[in-house]
PDB file of C-alpha atoms in Angstrom:
ATOM      1  CA  MET A   1     -22.880 -21.142  20.546  1.00 60.00           C
ATOM      2  CA  SER A   2     -21.214 -18.851  17.361  1.00 64.00           C
ATOM      3  CA  GLU A   3     -18.422 -21.176  18.623  1.00 72.00           C
ATOM      4  CA  ARG A   4     -20.296 -24.375  17.809  1.00 72.00           C
ATOM      5  CA  TYR A   5     -22.008 -23.047  15.194  1.00 67.00           C
ATOM      6  CA  GLY A   6     -20.089 -20.434  13.573  1.00 65.00           C
ATOM      7  CA  LYS A   7     -20.679 -16.690  12.807  1.00 64.00           C
ATOM      8  CA  LYS A   8     -23.904 -14.709  12.900  1.00 63.00           C
ATOM      9  CA  PRO A   9     -25.821 -14.059   9.204  1.00 60.00           C
ATOM     10  CA  VAL A  10     -25.323 -10.617  10.591  1.00 61.00           C
ATOM     11  CA  ASP A  11     -21.533 -10.977  10.508  1.00 67.00           C
ATOM     12  CA  SER A  12     -21.510 -12.070   6.654  1.00 74.00           C
ATOM     13  CA  VAL A  13     -23.559  -9.173   5.474  1.00 76.00           C
ATOM     14  CA  ARG A  14     -20.971  -6.712   6.768  1.00 79.00           C
ATOM     15  CA  GLN A  15     -17.935  -9.002   5.774  1.00 82.00           C
ATOM     16  CA  ARG A  16     -19.752  -8.098   2.398  1.00 83.00           C
ATOM     17  CA  LYS A  17     -19.944  -4.702   2.477  1.00 86.00           C
ATOM     18  CA  ILE A  18     -16.908  -3.887   3.496  1.00 87.00           C
ATOM     19  CA  VAL A  19     -15.321  -6.269   0.598  1.00 87.00           C
ATOM     20  CA  ILE A  20     -17.764  -4.784  -1.760  1.00 90.00           C
ATOM     21  CA  ALA A  21     -15.869  -1.225  -0.488  1.00 90.00           C
ATOM     22  CA  LEU A  22     -12.227  -2.261  -1.062  1.00 90.00           C
ATOM     23  CA  ALA A  23     -13.011  -3.650  -4.605  1.00 91.00           C
ATOM     24  CA  SER A  24     -14.809  -0.536  -5.202  1.00 93.00           C
ATOM     25  CA  THR A  25     -11.515   1.366  -4.197  1.00 93.00           C
ATOM     26  CA  LEU A  26      -9.299  -0.670  -5.871  1.00 92.00           C
ATOM     27  CA  VAL A  27     -11.136  -0.213  -9.323  1.00 92.00           C
ATOM     28  CA  ALA A  28     -11.375   3.688  -8.695  1.00 90.00           C
ATOM     29  CA  LEU A  29      -7.810   3.730  -8.009  1.00 91.00           C
ATOM     30  CA  PHE A  30      -6.832   1.341 -11.359  1.00 92.00           C
ATOM     31  CA  VAL A  31      -9.127   3.901 -13.073  1.00 87.00           C
ATOM     32  CA  ILE A  32      -6.951   6.837 -11.701  1.00 87.00           C
ATOM     33  CA  TRP A  33      -3.915   5.491 -12.723  1.00 84.00           C
ATOM     34  CA  ALA A  34      -5.185   4.530 -16.013  1.00 82.00           C
ATOM     35  CA  ILE A  35      -6.571   8.047 -17.029  1.00 80.00           C
ATOM     36  CA  SER A  36      -3.197   8.957 -15.701  1.00 77.00           C
ATOM     37  CA  THR A  37      -0.773   7.252 -17.502  1.00 71.00           C
ATOM     38  CA  THR A  38      -2.617   7.514 -21.032  1.00 70.00           C
ATOM     39  CA  MET A  39      -2.175  11.637 -19.901  1.00 67.00           C
ATOM     40  CA  THR A  40       1.167  10.864 -19.518  1.00 64.00           C
ATOM     41  CA  ASN A  41       1.782   9.382 -22.787  1.00 58.00           C
ATOM     42  CA  ALA A  42       0.494  11.574 -24.712  1.00 58.00           C
ATOM     43  CA  ASN A  43       3.638  13.942 -24.700  1.00 60.00           C
ATOM     44  CA  GLN A  44       5.932  10.864 -25.612  1.00 83.00           C
ATOM     45  CA  ILE A  45       8.563  10.825 -27.899  1.00 88.00           C
ATOM     46  CA  VAL A  46       9.124   7.900 -30.845  1.00 92.00           C
ATOM     47  CA  ALA A  47      12.820   7.610 -32.021  1.00 94.00           C
ATOM     48  CA  LYS A  48      13.711   4.840 -34.838  1.00 96.00           C
ATOM     49  CA  SER A  49      16.852   4.324 -35.686  1.00 97.00           C
ATOM     50  CA  THR A  50      17.272   4.450 -40.000  1.00 97.00           C
ATOM     51  CA  GLY A  51      20.650   3.734 -40.413  1.00 97.00           C
ATOM     52  CA  TYR A  52      24.404   3.652 -39.399  1.00 97.00           C
ATOM     53  CA  GLU A  53      27.789   4.185 -42.265  1.00 97.00           C
ATOM     54  CA  VAL A  54      30.914   2.937 -40.321  1.00 97.00           C
ATOM     55  CA  LEU A  55      32.608   5.510 -41.809  1.00 97.00           C
ATOM     56  CA  ASN A  56      36.008   4.391 -40.249  1.00 96.00           C
ATOM     57  CA  SER A  57      37.396   2.983 -37.192  1.00 95.00           C
ATOM     58  CA  GLY A  58      36.731   6.823 -34.944  1.00 96.00           C
ATOM     59  CA  GLN A  59      33.426   7.511 -36.067  1.00 97.00           C
ATOM     60  CA  THR A  60      30.316   6.415 -37.629  1.00 97.00           C
ATOM     61  CA  LYS A  61      27.350   7.906 -38.778  1.00 98.00           C
ATOM     62  CA  VAL A  62      23.897   7.440 -37.639  1.00 98.00           C
ATOM     63  CA  ASN A  63      20.484   8.448 -39.405  1.00 98.00           C
ATOM     64  CA  PHE A  64      17.050   8.234 -37.468  1.00 98.00           C
ATOM     65  CA  ASN A  65      13.650   9.749 -36.830  1.00 97.00           C
ATOM     66  CA  VAL A  66      11.898  11.460 -34.168  1.00 95.00           C
ATOM     67  CA  ILE A  67       8.364  11.904 -33.595  1.00 93.00           C
ATOM     68  CA  LEU A  68       7.199  14.458 -31.205  1.00 91.00           C
ATOM     69  CA  ALA A  69       3.542  14.267 -30.041  1.00 86.00           C
ATOM     70  CA  ASN A  70       3.680  18.055 -29.336  1.00 85.00           C
ATOM     71  CA  ASP A  71       5.273  20.366 -31.345  1.00 84.00           C
ATOM     72  CA  LYS A  72       6.120  22.977 -28.463  1.00 88.00           C
ATOM     73  CA  ASP A  73       8.151  20.597 -26.735  1.00 88.00           C
ATOM     74  CA  THR A  74      12.043  19.590 -27.269  1.00 92.00           C
ATOM     75  CA  ALA A  75      14.216  17.040 -26.317  1.00 94.00           C
ATOM     76  CA  THR A  76      17.580  15.551 -26.474  1.00 96.00           C
ATOM     77  CA  CYS A  77      18.378  11.834 -28.430  1.00 97.00           C
ATOM     78  CA  ALA A  78      20.906   9.711 -26.863  1.00 98.00           C
ATOM     79  CA  VAL A  79      22.765   7.832 -29.834  1.00 98.00           C
ATOM     80  CA  GLN A  80      25.510   5.594 -29.223  1.00 98.00           C
ATOM     81  CA  ALA A  81      27.680   3.285 -31.423  1.00 98.00           C
ATOM     82  CA  LEU A  82      28.200  -0.757 -30.173  1.00 97.00           C
ATOM     83  CA  SER A  83      30.839  -2.464 -30.481  1.00 96.00           C
ATOM     84  CA  GLU A  84      30.715  -6.009 -31.926  1.00 95.00           C
ATOM     85  CA  SER A  85      30.721  -7.011 -28.392  1.00 95.00           C
ATOM     86  CA  TYR A  86      27.621  -4.617 -28.217  1.00 92.00           C
ATOM     87  CA  SER A  87      29.623  -2.659 -25.778  1.00 96.00           C
ATOM     88  CA  VAL A  88      29.424   1.114 -25.976  1.00 97.00           C
ATOM     89  CA  VAL A  89      32.530   3.028 -27.725  1.00 97.00           C
ATOM     90  CA  GLY A  90      30.873   6.250 -28.742  1.00 97.00           C
ATOM     91  CA  TYR A  91      27.968   8.359 -27.082  1.00 98.00           C
ATOM     92  CA  VAL A  92      26.213  12.005 -28.261  1.00 98.00           C
ATOM     93  CA  GLU A  93      23.184  13.323 -27.249  1.00 97.00           C
ATOM     94  CA  VAL A  94      21.528  15.458 -30.164  1.00 97.00           C
ATOM     95  CA  GLU A  95      19.035  18.157 -29.202  1.00 96.00           C
ATOM     96  CA  ILE A  96      16.079  18.252 -30.785  1.00 95.00           C
ATOM     97  CA  PRO A  97      14.520  21.742 -31.344  1.00 95.00           C
ATOM     98  CA  ALA A  98      10.679  22.026 -30.960  1.00 91.00           C
ATOM     99  CA  GLY A  99       8.856  21.428 -34.184  1.00 90.00           C
ATOM    100  CA  GLY A 100      11.589  19.110 -34.781  1.00 90.00           C
ATOM    101  CA  SER A 101       9.413  15.932 -36.008  1.00 92.00           C
ATOM    102  CA  GLY A 102      11.949  14.938 -38.850  1.00 95.00           C
ATOM    103  CA  ASN A 103      15.039  12.957 -39.986  1.00 97.00           C
ATOM    104  CA  TYR A 104      18.253  13.430 -37.889  1.00 97.00           C
ATOM    105  CA  GLU A 105      21.772  12.536 -39.199  1.00 97.00           C
ATOM    106  CA  THR A 106      25.100  12.584 -36.440  1.00 97.00           C
ATOM    107  CA  ILE A 107      27.971  11.369 -36.455  1.00 98.00           C
ATOM    108  CA  VAL A 108      29.114   9.575 -32.911  1.00 98.00           C
ATOM    109  CA  LYS A 109      32.875   9.565 -31.929  1.00 97.00           C
ATOM    110  CA  THR A 110      34.269   6.214 -31.131  1.00 97.00           C
ATOM    111  CA  THR A 111      36.574   4.467 -29.102  1.00 97.00           C
ATOM    112  CA  GLU A 112      37.384   2.177 -31.050  1.00 96.00           C
ATOM    113  CA  LEU A 113      35.470   0.384 -34.775  1.00 96.00           C
ATOM    114  CA  ALA A 114      31.711   0.241 -34.250  1.00 97.00           C
ATOM    115  CA  VAL A 115      29.965  -2.581 -36.391  1.00 97.00           C
ATOM    116  CA  THR A 116      26.482  -0.491 -35.957  1.00 97.00           C
ATOM    117  CA  GLY A 117      25.010   2.535 -34.625  1.00 97.00           C
ATOM    118  CA  GLN A 118      21.869   3.441 -32.667  1.00 97.00           C
ATOM    119  CA  VAL A 119      19.460   5.927 -31.318  1.00 97.00           C
ATOM    120  CA  ASP A 120      19.366   4.627 -28.096  1.00 96.00           C
ATOM    121  CA  LYS A 121      16.419   6.998 -25.992  1.00 95.00           C
ATOM    122  CA  CYS A 122      14.992  10.208 -25.823  1.00 94.00           C
ATOM    123  CA  TRP A 123      13.746  12.677 -23.185  1.00 93.00           C
ATOM    124  CA  LEU A 124      12.135  15.206 -22.811  1.00 90.00           C
ATOM    125  CA  LYS A 125      13.734  18.631 -22.290  1.00 85.00           C
TER     126      LYS A 125
END
């Protein structure tokens, strides 16, 4: 009979309960992910290049600003100088001490003439 007329209504009620349970589980997992992402980003570092000066073919001065979300954190920032073809021609890591939010200036030694300098990224230690 079920082959000819389809499944019984009891089966559709059971399927509906399974779908509701799966959807509820997915919503709960999403909420857990959202909370953990928010907590992780609370310790974020914001770094922004504020200027640069090409001193000569071997050196570029880079100015940048760092904001640490937590004053107890220490960080390291990667600062690079780029050539006309956007190749990295100089690189230096700058240590940011605890409570070190503020402006920084560093000299990047270069292998050839750079056309720009920038802070690439920062990470917590």
